[in-house]
Amino acid sequence: MHRFFNPQSIAVIGVPARTGDGSFNNVETMVRYGYKGKVYPVNPKATEIYGRKAYPSVLDIPETADLAIISVGRDRVFPLFEECVRTGIKRVVIISQGFADADQRGKELQDQIVNLARENGVRIVGPNTMGLLNNYARFTTGFVDLPVPERFSPVSLIAQTGYIQVASVDHAYRSWGKAVDIGNSCDIHFVDALEYFADDPETKVIAVHMEGMKRGAKFLEIASKVTVKKPIVVLKTGRTGAGAKAALSHTGSLVGEDSVFDAAFDRTGIIRVRDTADWRLAIKALICFDEMAGPRVGIVTVTGAGGIMAIDACERQGLALAELPAGLSETLREGMPEWIHVGNPIDIWPIGMIGGDYPGAVGRALTGLLQSPDVDGAVLIIPAMNSPLHQNMADLSPVVAEARRKTGNRKPVAAFLYADEHKEFPDRYEALDGVASFDSPEECVRGLAVAYKNYQGRNRRGRSPKQYPIDTTAVETLAGEGRREGALLGDSAFLLLEVFGIPCVKSRYSGGTWDELEQAAAGLAWPVVLKLAGSPFLHKSEWGGVITGIRDIDALKAAWETMTQSVRRRDPSVKIETFQLQEQASGKELLLGLKWDPQFGHVIACGMGGIYTEVYRDISRAIVPIDGIDAETMLRELTMFPILTGVRGEKAVDMESLVDILERLSFLAATIPDLSELDVNPLIVSDQGCRAVDARILW
Amino acid sequence: MHRFFNPQSIAVIGVPARTGDGSFNNVETMVRYGYKGKVYPVNPKATEIYGRKAYPSVLDIPETADLAIISVGRDRVFPLFEECVRTGIKRVVIISQGFADADQRGKELQDQIVNLARENGVRIVGPNTMGLLNNYARFTTGFVDLPVPERFSPVSLIAQTGYIQVASVDHAYRSWGKAVDIGNSCDIHFVDALEYFADDPETKVIAVHMEGMKRGAKFLEIASKVTVKKPIVVLKTGRTGAGAKAALSHTGSLVGEDSVFDAAFDRTGIIRVRDTADWRLAIKALICFDEMAGPRVGIVTVTGAGGIMAIDACERQGLALAELPAGLSETLREGMPEWIHVGNPIDIWPIGMIGGDYPGAVGRALTGLLQSPDVDGAVLIIPAMNSPLHQNMADLSPVVAEARRKTGNRKPVAAFLYADEHKEFPDRYEALDGVASFDSPEECVRGLAVAYKNYQGRNRRGRSPKQYPIDTTAVETLAGEGRREGALLGDSAFLLLEVFGIPCVKSRYSGGTWDELEQAAAGLAWPVVLKLAGSPFLHKSEWGGVITGIRDIDALKAAWETMTQSVRRRDPSVKIETFQLQEQASGKELLLGLKWDPQFGHVIACGMGGIYTEVYRDISRAIVPIDGIDAETMLRELTMFPILTGVRGEKAVDMESLVDILERLSFLAATIPDLSELDVNPLIVSDQGCRAVDARILW
């Protein structure tokens, strides 16, 4: 990848002969941008392009170029790519559209190219890409005349589009240091780019624009290692169903259910943002701030109203208001009238005005906050006026610098410099270590929240999923049956769960007649539950197919009659072949599940069970494998968590056993990698333990 | 209020003698801002201030000024205010801090001023205020040297702070037309300002910054009328508990539970925003756009990735992707290769490039969208480059103007003009009717969502709460009892509910002995529920105080024994005086409630009932009175709504009766205005109707 970003010589294949307005001439844009290496235009219809000798074919250029760029109609790409391979070129950017992004024919053309590349060890960026940008080397492969940025940040961008390179003024902080548009990512992919930027000394922050993901598990594995060293901030788009559909036609990549991405990023330390505005803000915070080592925010503000806005934002962002450091109130109130209060936020305006030393008051307040061990970061809300009448209210960056110097730490300071008409002041503050300016009180807090997330991501614990001794022969037998049948339902599913130590209720199956049912009941303790079983009755409750609380044999007979009639009424052609009789467990209803995700592998889920699962959607998810702490986190994330710990005098459920079951389920998924779906619904949990009451497993 | 914003003469009391840097001299800032009326500085220690004759007292100035501004230490305000009253001045801005915003002494000083003002028909803005701003008259009362804005919008601001006037470059679109900081609002209040701006021809949009609210019901009543004519967009801060606490010390106003504000704004047409960034965006959208008459968005984009971002935002904002207008795909694909797809978003880049007429392609696409009856508004995502190599990609505002002209409507067009380094282009687009530029694809969509909300708010139906014939004597008797006792519990509460036609389950009370209980059971049908009653047992379930499903007299005896023991175990000193026996209703558990809110009056609530109410918090709220459609809306807003309509083959509950009960409860609140709290929990609802199972009513 390094050579992709720093080529010494480039063949530009398909470059137009024409230059100037409307020509989209790559050689012109590249040279105007300041690229200093050798450029070989390839165009059989020209002898010279933008002052450089043009070659009829890549075969004619006098050296083996480090990089070729191909930009022609899709049907002409393959033969030209083949010529590149023949000359020994090892890196190609294919700009042309119309491949997997377009239709089946495009997909085939793309595969043809990929096969040839693989056979010859050639790496490709694209197709359907704007390619590469490297501001350290003044290098761009784009056909758009980008302005050379005055300043850029050590942020490297991996995107599934070129527009974010073009729109750097809109989306980057200053400008991107490096950027790659992976386009259809037929070869060079998120994973390759991530690996390169991970060790790239010119990259401090990695920004990712992602529409979909193909090698998800590998991406997570690498990301998990990278975030310990440098932050990764991901804008995942195509969140919704409609967006996902458009993404498919845009880059031909797979787009997953959005919550799976959340689960996937969750414990890798990746910072996920909601939209482009948040992305930009997060990037700025990650460049300007070190990590913030805790959630406690101190606020110095000239406006009480702005302080309240910051408080609102703290609550939303999960940050806390710091306790006012001991003694700070006394220091600030010295010589003030008695009605002056000092709290956090510190309303510095009356203190500055009455005391006649506004900058001094701000300095004392900020220093007091930064030096306190109970404050992790600060928000500063002050005007930055350029009136000759308010020279004291113009530039307090020296005051901030002094507070920084005195306290000797790098706790983040997020400043909202309001009334700064011409944005004259942010640079002076941002020249200081750990200081950034934002556009509102709320954005200051969001900036700090990013710094705190970065800290949490960097300092997260490692996972240690448990292994369990299991009867591997039994697993093979049952999984084999599942593979053959496509599914394990009811008792067979229970058998597999029990092999993995997941407890299930005792149950019996019987035929549809009363005699058979009566016989089955003999082995069970009352009360029992009667259920319809068998393939016509996947959604039992729609058939009136569950009757609970059956206390004796007479009640069972009544239930049998009711259920038989109910099925007959709904569909006389359906015959009941099998009943299931279960001992009745009582407690809270949970749901446990596994689902194979093509991008990230098995996803484990738990949440509110029963027939209202889909109404409340109170489900938490994680990528397999999980350990005990992951399992506990999943449970804590549920809205219903307080119900598990006991509300209004109820007993807490057996949490230890619940966590154990989640870990065992994760181990099950890891042991049977081809399992596509597993549902335990409900799992009945109480203070007496947990028991699966119904289960189905699909292959 | 008009004269407050347009005074012809002003006495500036307490203005410093000094001018220049750091003096905060009101006369200087007012004159520099361009105020053309007469200014009378009042300062006994000066003879001339900023070139104007100074007067020792307001009593000495040669006319009765239209307005006085007082800015001195809090203890000196009252005597100076009294002098103003004596001279016949009718409008006073009190800038000084330290009143109800500070402490009890300040509150008393403020009350003293207010009393004198009321007696003499004098109106006050403040105290603790920056006062008024009117850019139409180049008038400010502020002591800060504000830059005169090059441009301002017809947006009038009502705020509980002055900082938003100072920070107009940060929070306004262009600048505020007029603004008032109501400060502690001891007299002039949201309601007064709102009434003025409602009829002010210089006001097109009303922006409100609100921390708390005193005359909430009146505010809602007026707002409800105003929003039919012009939009009101509210930034309500102090959303959270912590924020609310700070608000109290800042403006001495009451801050309510945040969800009550949502309920209050909900059906008045007020547009509520989340933070200052959203506020600014909404204000811009309301200035630039007419209403958007439906939710259907068409998107023209040069970047597929940007289109996906816009789709994500549509989903979040509750807007829909429009169907592509018939024939538009064919028009755009003319002469294109077969792999070019046209959908919505319309990816215009390949069409523009291959066809060689990019501006023409954008024009055809946008025209096609705007002229379709199936599209309500458009998003345009295009670069705005100032390179000599891309003159066609610089300014498409003439193309947009042409589309506007051709289609002859004012459907909103939200443009994201990316790569526009120096923000050269937005003004050209915003000069067009119904066109605004935003900073990202997502913000374009948010702008359209605001325009759609404005439409919905303007065209909402009127309310028609029902009146019911009731036995007013019975109401008086029961309410009288409630007032005396402070509460009606159990049966007494049921009696009141039944007067209003709200059905309750049949129940009997008995003493604590078995004999009494047995006797009470005689009048009821099995199954029954046994409950503890009386004041020690407000949270019954914590006492083991509810046993359900009692099918016969033997089971009742067993239940009685269990419950008696359970109470004895928990607290042997508590004696059971009363049991309640109820016929058991079966169905879903809902909660109904009323709560008196000091700002807005009675709030009606309904949602998930039972003991998990506080865990799921699935509650919707509205301000009393409500009508049937409001009631239905409240139910539809619940997460559990599908459970009421029946999931998985369950029967729907009797929705008609549920709506009726909500309307009756609203009527009850309107009839008994001093009722402070009412809970029906649970209300059991089924296809057979609804019945209150437990209730308490507090005064």
PDB file of C-alpha atoms in Angstrom, chain A residues 20-24 28-29 32 74 97-98 101-103 143-147 160-161 163-164 166-167 169-171 209 211 235-243 246-247 250 274-277 303-306 308-309 311-312 315-316 321 338-339 341 345 347 349-350 353 383 385 387-393 416-421 423 439-443 446 539 541-542 588 608 611-612 614-616 618 639-640 642-643 647-650, chain B residues 20-24 28-29 32 74 97-98 101-103 143-147 160-161 163-164 166-167 169-171 209 211 235-240 242-243 246-247 250 274-277 303-306 308-309 311-312 315-316 321 338-339 341 345 347 349-350 353 383 385 387-393 416-421 423 439-443 446 539 541-542 588 608 611-612 614-616 618 639-640 642-643 647-650:
ATOM      1  CA  GLY A  20      -8.566  22.583 -19.683  1.00  0.00           C
ATOM      2  CA  ASP A  21     -12.172  23.320 -18.794  1.00  0.00           C
ATOM      3  CA  GLY A  22     -14.393  20.279 -18.817  1.00  0.00           C
ATOM      4  CA  SER A  23     -11.721  17.813 -19.948  1.00  0.00           C
ATOM      5  CA  PHE A  24     -11.305  15.926 -16.642  1.00  0.00           C
ATOM      6  CA  GLU A  28      -3.399  17.863 -15.763  1.00  0.00           C
ATOM      7  CA  THR A  29      -5.100  17.567 -12.369  1.00  0.00           C
ATOM      8  CA  ARG A  32      -1.481  20.936 -11.017  1.00  0.00           C
ATOM      9  CA  ARG A  74     -15.878  -0.522 -19.125  1.00  0.00           C
ATOM     10  CA  GLN A  97     -17.665   2.711 -13.606  1.00  0.00           C
ATOM     11  CA  GLY A  98     -20.114   0.091 -14.835  1.00  0.00           C
ATOM     12  CA  ASP A 101     -21.811  -1.356  -9.234  1.00  0.00           C
ATOM     13  CA  ALA A 102     -24.004  -1.615 -12.351  1.00  0.00           C
ATOM     14  CA  ASP A 103     -25.217  -5.013 -13.553  1.00  0.00           C
ATOM     15  CA  PHE A 143      -9.782  13.573 -12.415  1.00  0.00           C
ATOM     16  CA  VAL A 144     -11.123  16.572 -10.504  1.00  0.00           C
ATOM     17  CA  ASP A 145      -9.050  19.704 -10.066  1.00  0.00           C
ATOM     18  CA  LEU A 146      -8.776  19.746  -6.296  1.00  0.00           C
ATOM     19  CA  PRO A 147      -7.522  22.892  -4.612  1.00  0.00           C
ATOM     20  CA  GLN A 160     -16.460   3.772  -0.571  1.00  0.00           C
ATOM     21  CA  THR A 161     -16.770   6.966  -2.586  1.00  0.00           C
ATOM     22  CA  TYR A 163     -16.855  12.525  -3.203  1.00  0.00           C
ATOM     23  CA  ILE A 164     -15.536  12.739   0.360  1.00  0.00           C
ATOM     24  CA  VAL A 166     -13.532  16.238  -3.204  1.00  0.00           C
ATOM     25  CA  ALA A 167     -15.613  17.547  -0.312  1.00  0.00           C
ATOM     26  CA  VAL A 169     -13.616  21.241   3.073  1.00  0.00           C
ATOM     27  CA  ASP A 170     -17.047  19.939   4.103  1.00  0.00           C
ATOM     28  CA  HIS A 171     -16.155  16.747   5.894  1.00  0.00           C
ATOM     29  CA  HIS A 209     -16.851   5.810   5.337  1.00  0.00           C
ATOM     30  CA  GLU A 211     -21.697   1.419   3.109  1.00  0.00           C
ATOM     31  CA  LEU A 235     -19.455   6.694   9.379  1.00  0.00           C
ATOM     32  CA  LYS A 236     -21.576   3.707   8.419  1.00  0.00           C
ATOM     33  CA  THR A 237     -24.286   4.760   5.980  1.00  0.00           C
ATOM     34  CA  GLY A 238     -27.138   2.811   4.464  1.00  0.00           C
ATOM     35  CA  ARG A 239     -28.488   2.362   7.974  1.00  0.00           C
ATOM     36  CA  THR A 240     -32.043   1.884   6.921  1.00  0.00           C
ATOM     37  CA  GLY A 241     -33.705  -0.572   4.607  1.00  0.00           C
ATOM     38  CA  ALA A 242     -34.120   2.010   1.866  1.00  0.00           C
ATOM     39  CA  GLY A 243     -30.527   3.189   2.239  1.00  0.00           C
ATOM     40  CA  ALA A 246     -29.353   2.130  -2.760  1.00  0.00           C
ATOM     41  CA  ALA A 247     -25.995   1.018  -1.383  1.00  0.00           C
ATOM     42  CA  HIS A 250     -23.894   1.972  -5.639  1.00  0.00           C
ATOM     43  CA  ARG A 274     -24.352   9.078  13.278  1.00  0.00           C
ATOM     44  CA  ASP A 275     -23.920  11.424  10.326  1.00  0.00           C
ATOM     45  CA  THR A 276     -21.363  13.507   8.459  1.00  0.00           C
ATOM     46  CA  ALA A 277     -21.611  16.420  10.909  1.00  0.00           C
ATOM     47  CA  THR A 303     -23.508  32.743  29.724  1.00  0.00           C
ATOM     48  CA  GLY A 304     -25.674  30.816  32.124  1.00  0.00           C
ATOM     49  CA  ALA A 305     -27.902  29.805  29.222  1.00  0.00           C
ATOM     50  CA  GLY A 306     -24.922  28.317  27.381  1.00  0.00           C
ATOM     51  CA  ILE A 308     -27.452  24.818  30.585  1.00  0.00           C
ATOM     52  CA  MET A 309     -27.078  23.811  26.938  1.00  0.00           C
ATOM     53  CA  ILE A 311     -25.435  20.313  30.754  1.00  0.00           C
ATOM     54  CA  ASP A 312     -28.190  19.037  28.463  1.00  0.00           C
ATOM     55  CA  GLU A 315     -26.704  14.120  29.881  1.00  0.00           C
ATOM     56  CA  ARG A 316     -27.295  13.074  26.261  1.00  0.00           C
ATOM     57  CA  LEU A 321     -20.963  17.220  35.653  1.00  0.00           C
ATOM     58  CA  GLU A 338     -22.938  37.661  48.850  1.00  0.00           C
ATOM     59  CA  TRP A 339     -25.510  36.790  46.171  1.00  0.00           C
ATOM     60  CA  HIS A 341     -23.053  31.673  43.589  1.00  0.00           C
ATOM     61  CA  PRO A 345     -21.111  25.392  35.392  1.00  0.00           C
ATOM     62  CA  ASP A 347     -20.973  31.428  35.595  1.00  0.00           C
ATOM     63  CA  TRP A 349     -19.652  36.825  33.892  1.00  0.00           C
ATOM     64  CA  PRO A 350     -20.716  38.531  37.143  1.00  0.00           C
ATOM     65  CA  MET A 353     -17.500  42.182  35.694  1.00  0.00           C
ATOM     66  CA  PRO A 383     -17.239  35.461  23.493  1.00  0.00           C
ATOM     67  CA  MET A 385     -15.192  39.785  19.983  1.00  0.00           C
ATOM     68  CA  SER A 387     -14.508  45.280  18.854  1.00  0.00           C
ATOM     69  CA  PRO A 388     -12.075  47.967  20.059  1.00  0.00           C
ATOM     70  CA  LEU A 389     -14.438  48.325  23.040  1.00  0.00           C
ATOM     71  CA  HIS A 390     -13.864  44.765  24.238  1.00  0.00           C
ATOM     72  CA  GLN A 391     -10.212  44.003  23.888  1.00  0.00           C
ATOM     73  CA  ASN A 392     -10.350  41.971  27.088  1.00  0.00           C
ATOM     74  CA  MET A 393     -13.034  39.808  25.536  1.00  0.00           C
ATOM     75  CA  PHE A 416     -17.123  27.656  22.087  1.00  0.00           C
ATOM     76  CA  LEU A 417     -15.878  31.080  20.976  1.00  0.00           C
ATOM     77  CA  TYR A 418     -19.080  32.859  20.168  1.00  0.00           C
ATOM     78  CA  ALA A 419     -19.717  36.091  18.315  1.00  0.00           C
ATOM     79  CA  ASP A 420     -16.519  35.519  16.355  1.00  0.00           C
ATOM     80  CA  GLU A 421     -17.788  36.871  13.064  1.00  0.00           C
ATOM     81  CA  LYS A 423     -13.611  32.942  12.714  1.00  0.00           C
ATOM     82  CA  ASP A 439     -19.596  25.766  17.052  1.00  0.00           C
ATOM     83  CA  SER A 440     -21.912  25.533  20.056  1.00  0.00           C
ATOM     84  CA  PRO A 441     -21.972  24.546  23.725  1.00  0.00           C
ATOM     85  CA  GLU A 442     -23.484  21.194  22.779  1.00  0.00           C
ATOM     86  CA  GLU A 443     -20.766  20.477  20.228  1.00  0.00           C
ATOM     87  CA  ARG A 446     -19.806  16.088  21.989  1.00  0.00           C
ATOM     88  CA  HIS A 539     -46.363 -19.697  15.198  1.00  0.00           C
ATOM     89  CA  SER A 541     -50.202 -18.841  19.345  1.00  0.00           C
ATOM     90  CA  GLU A 542     -51.902 -18.018  16.065  1.00  0.00           C
ATOM     91  CA  LYS A 588     -39.738 -14.054  33.368  1.00  0.00           C
ATOM     92  CA  MET A 608     -37.459  -9.806  26.094  1.00  0.00           C
ATOM     93  CA  ILE A 611     -45.116 -13.164  22.046  1.00  0.00           C
ATOM     94  CA  TYR A 612     -44.350  -9.446  22.399  1.00  0.00           C
ATOM     95  CA  GLU A 614     -41.295  -8.015  18.099  1.00  0.00           C
ATOM     96  CA  VAL A 615     -43.383  -5.256  19.648  1.00  0.00           C
ATOM     97  CA  TYR A 616     -40.864  -4.126  22.240  1.00  0.00           C
ATOM     98  CA  ASP A 618     -35.835  -5.016  23.644  1.00  0.00           C
ATOM     99  CA  THR A 639     -34.536  -1.959  29.069  1.00  0.00           C
ATOM    100  CA  MET A 640     -35.946  -4.885  31.026  1.00  0.00           C
ATOM    101  CA  PRO A 642     -34.333  -3.952  36.254  1.00  0.00           C
ATOM    102  CA  ILE A 643     -37.014  -6.624  35.921  1.00  0.00           C
ATOM    103  CA  VAL A 647     -38.587  -4.507  40.980  1.00  0.00           C
ATOM    104  CA  ARG A 648     -41.216  -3.807  43.632  1.00  0.00           C
ATOM    105  CA  GLY A 649     -40.129  -6.536  45.983  1.00  0.00           C
ATOM    106  CA  GLU A 650     -39.771  -9.290  43.395  1.00  0.00           C
TER     107      GLU A 650
ATOM    108  CA  GLY B  20     -14.054  53.083  25.275  1.00  0.00           C
ATOM    109  CA  ASP B  21     -12.364  49.743  25.885  1.00  0.00           C
ATOM    110  CA  GLY B  22     -13.795  47.835  28.824  1.00  0.00           C
ATOM    111  CA  SER B  23     -16.332  50.513  29.845  1.00  0.00           C
ATOM    112  CA  PHE B  24     -19.500  48.672  28.736  1.00  0.00           C
ATOM    113  CA  GLU B  28     -21.726  54.413  23.350  1.00  0.00           C
ATOM    114  CA  THR B  29     -22.813  50.950  22.149  1.00  0.00           C
ATOM    115  CA  ARG B  32     -22.327  53.129  17.530  1.00  0.00           C
ATOM    116  CA  ARG B  74     -29.257  45.695  42.654  1.00  0.00           C
ATOM    117  CA  GLN B  97     -28.514  41.087  37.941  1.00  0.00           C
ATOM    118  CA  GLY B  98     -28.962  39.771  41.476  1.00  0.00           C
ATOM    119  CA  ASP B 101     -31.941  34.893  39.607  1.00  0.00           C
ATOM    120  CA  ALA B 102     -29.808  35.102  42.759  1.00  0.00           C
ATOM    121  CA  ASP B 103     -31.392  34.692  46.196  1.00  0.00           C
ATOM    122  CA  PHE B 143     -23.924  47.077  26.792  1.00  0.00           C
ATOM    123  CA  VAL B 144     -21.904  45.022  24.350  1.00  0.00           C
ATOM    124  CA  ASP B 145     -20.532  46.545  21.171  1.00  0.00           C
ATOM    125  CA  LEU B 146     -22.347  44.413  18.620  1.00  0.00           C
ATOM    126  CA  PRO B 147     -21.190  44.530  15.016  1.00  0.00           C
ATOM    127  CA  GLN B 160     -34.191  33.954  28.445  1.00  0.00           C
ATOM    128  CA  THR B 161     -30.641  35.144  27.878  1.00  0.00           C
ATOM    129  CA  TYR B 163     -26.001  35.752  24.855  1.00  0.00           C
ATOM    130  CA  ILE B 164     -28.000  34.596  21.864  1.00  0.00           C
ATOM    131  CA  VAL B 166     -24.484  38.584  21.012  1.00  0.00           C
ATOM    132  CA  ALA B 167     -23.932  35.213  19.325  1.00  0.00           C
ATOM    133  CA  VAL B 169     -23.432  34.886  13.951  1.00  0.00           C
ATOM    134  CA  ASP B 170     -23.466  31.487  15.685  1.00  0.00           C
ATOM    135  CA  HIS B 171     -27.162  30.887  16.142  1.00  0.00           C
ATOM    136  CA  HIS B 209     -35.148  30.086  23.616  1.00  0.00           C
ATOM    137  CA  GLU B 211     -35.502  27.467  29.994  1.00  0.00           C
ATOM    138  CA  LEU B 235     -35.217  25.584  21.703  1.00  0.00           C
ATOM    139  CA  LYS B 236     -36.210  24.365  25.155  1.00  0.00           C
ATOM    140  CA  THR B 237     -33.113  23.811  27.274  1.00  0.00           C
ATOM    141  CA  GLY B 238     -32.721  22.421  30.764  1.00  0.00           C
ATOM    142  CA  ARG B 239     -34.117  19.144  29.465  1.00  0.00           C
ATOM    143  CA  THR B 240     -32.496  17.018  32.067  1.00  0.00           C
ATOM    144  CA  ALA B 242     -29.170  18.554  36.132  1.00  0.00           C
ATOM    145  CA  GLY B 243     -29.949  21.196  33.525  1.00  0.00           C
ATOM    146  CA  ALA B 246     -28.958  25.159  36.799  1.00  0.00           C
ATOM    147  CA  ALA B 247     -31.911  26.867  35.098  1.00  0.00           C
ATOM    148  CA  HIS B 250     -30.069  31.229  36.187  1.00  0.00           C
ATOM    149  CA  ARG B 274     -33.079  19.459  20.002  1.00  0.00           C
ATOM    150  CA  ASP B 275     -30.075  21.765  20.215  1.00  0.00           C
ATOM    151  CA  THR B 276     -28.669  25.031  18.932  1.00  0.00           C
ATOM    152  CA  ALA B 277     -27.415  23.501  15.679  1.00  0.00           C
ATOM    153  CA  THR B 303     -22.518  11.258  -5.550  1.00  0.00           C
ATOM    154  CA  GLY B 304     -24.196   7.947  -4.874  1.00  0.00           C
ATOM    155  CA  ALA B 305     -22.704   7.961  -1.369  1.00  0.00           C
ATOM    156  CA  GLY B 306     -24.288  11.341  -0.654  1.00  0.00           C
ATOM    157  CA  ILE B 308     -27.426   7.169   0.662  1.00  0.00           C
ATOM    158  CA  MET B 309     -26.689   9.678   3.421  1.00  0.00           C
ATOM    159  CA  ILE B 311     -31.876   8.379   2.445  1.00  0.00           C
ATOM    160  CA  ASP B 312     -30.656   7.583   5.949  1.00  0.00           C
ATOM    161  CA  GLU B 315     -35.775   7.595   7.443  1.00  0.00           C
ATOM    162  CA  ARG B 316     -34.671   9.322  10.646  1.00  0.00           C
ATOM    163  CA  LEU B 321     -38.431   8.631  -0.794  1.00  0.00           C
ATOM    164  CA  GLU B 338     -27.658   0.074 -20.961  1.00  0.00           C
ATOM    165  CA  TRP B 339     -26.017  -0.310 -17.547  1.00  0.00           C
ATOM    166  CA  HIS B 341     -29.884   2.905 -13.856  1.00  0.00           C
ATOM    167  CA  PRO B 345     -31.868   9.167  -5.646  1.00  0.00           C
ATOM    168  CA  ASP B 347     -27.315   9.492  -9.605  1.00  0.00           C
ATOM    169  CA  TRP B 349     -22.858  11.893 -12.483  1.00  0.00           C
ATOM    170  CA  PRO B 350     -22.564   9.144 -15.117  1.00  0.00           C
ATOM    171  CA  MET B 353     -20.420  12.764 -17.942  1.00  0.00           C
ATOM    172  CA  PRO B 383     -20.182  20.172  -6.178  1.00  0.00           C
ATOM    173  CA  MET B 385     -16.057  24.208  -7.567  1.00  0.00           C
ATOM    174  CA  SER B 387     -11.521  25.789 -10.576  1.00  0.00           C
ATOM    175  CA  PRO B 388     -11.003  27.073 -14.144  1.00  0.00           C
ATOM    176  CA  LEU B 389     -11.096  23.407 -15.171  1.00  0.00           C
ATOM    177  CA  HIS B 390     -14.674  22.899 -13.965  1.00  0.00           C
ATOM    178  CA  GLN B 391     -16.667  25.913 -14.941  1.00  0.00           C
ATOM    179  CA  ASN B 392     -19.662  23.713 -15.650  1.00  0.00           C
ATOM    180  CA  MET B 393     -19.505  22.442 -12.081  1.00  0.00           C
ATOM    181  CA  PHE B 416     -25.680  20.681  -0.483  1.00  0.00           C
ATOM    182  CA  LEU B 417     -23.023  22.546  -2.474  1.00  0.00           C
ATOM    183  CA  TYR B 418     -19.907  20.655  -1.612  1.00  0.00           C
ATOM    184  CA  ALA B 419     -16.257  21.511  -2.150  1.00  0.00           C
ATOM    185  CA  ASP B 420     -17.160  25.193  -2.020  1.00  0.00           C
ATOM    186  CA  GLU B 421     -14.050  26.313  -0.186  1.00  0.00           C
ATOM    187  CA  LYS B 423     -18.734  29.579   0.572  1.00  0.00           C
ATOM    188  CA  ASP B 439     -23.793  21.787   5.030  1.00  0.00           C
ATOM    189  CA  SER B 440     -24.372  18.103   4.332  1.00  0.00           C
ATOM    190  CA  PRO B 441     -26.805  15.708   2.648  1.00  0.00           C
ATOM    191  CA  GLU B 442     -28.349  14.920   6.023  1.00  0.00           C
ATOM    192  CA  GLU B 443     -28.893  18.578   6.844  1.00  0.00           C
ATOM    193  CA  ARG B 446     -33.523  17.987   8.013  1.00  0.00           C
ATOM    194  CA  HIS B 539     -47.231  -0.171  46.990  1.00  0.00           C
ATOM    195  CA  SER B 541     -46.866  -5.721  45.676  1.00  0.00           C
ATOM    196  CA  GLU B 542     -44.012  -4.948  48.037  1.00  0.00           C
ATOM    197  CA  LYS B 588     -53.940  -6.244  29.005  1.00  0.00           C
ATOM    198  CA  MET B 608     -48.210   0.304  29.835  1.00  0.00           C
ATOM    199  CA  ILE B 611     -45.709  -3.270  38.029  1.00  0.00           C
ATOM    200  CA  TYR B 612     -43.289  -2.695  35.129  1.00  0.00           C
ATOM    201  CA  GLU B 614     -41.473   2.441  35.512  1.00  0.00           C
ATOM    202  CA  VAL B 615     -39.157   0.010  33.770  1.00  0.00           C
ATOM    203  CA  TYR B 616     -40.536   0.390  30.255  1.00  0.00           C
ATOM    204  CA  ASP B 618     -44.040   3.340  27.618  1.00  0.00           C
ATOM    205  CA  THR B 639     -44.713   1.142  21.693  1.00  0.00           C
ATOM    206  CA  MET B 640     -47.294  -1.355  22.952  1.00  0.00           C
ATOM    207  CA  PRO B 642     -49.673  -3.311  18.327  1.00  0.00           C
ATOM    208  CA  ILE B 643     -50.465  -5.323  21.453  1.00  0.00           C
ATOM    209  CA  VAL B 647     -50.493  -9.600  17.684  1.00  0.00           C
ATOM    210  CA  ARG B 648     -50.050 -13.277  16.823  1.00  0.00           C
ATOM    211  CA  GLY B 649     -53.720 -14.049  16.567  1.00  0.00           C
ATOM    212  CA  GLU B 650     -54.815 -12.284  19.744  1.00  0.00           C
TER     213      GLU B 650
END
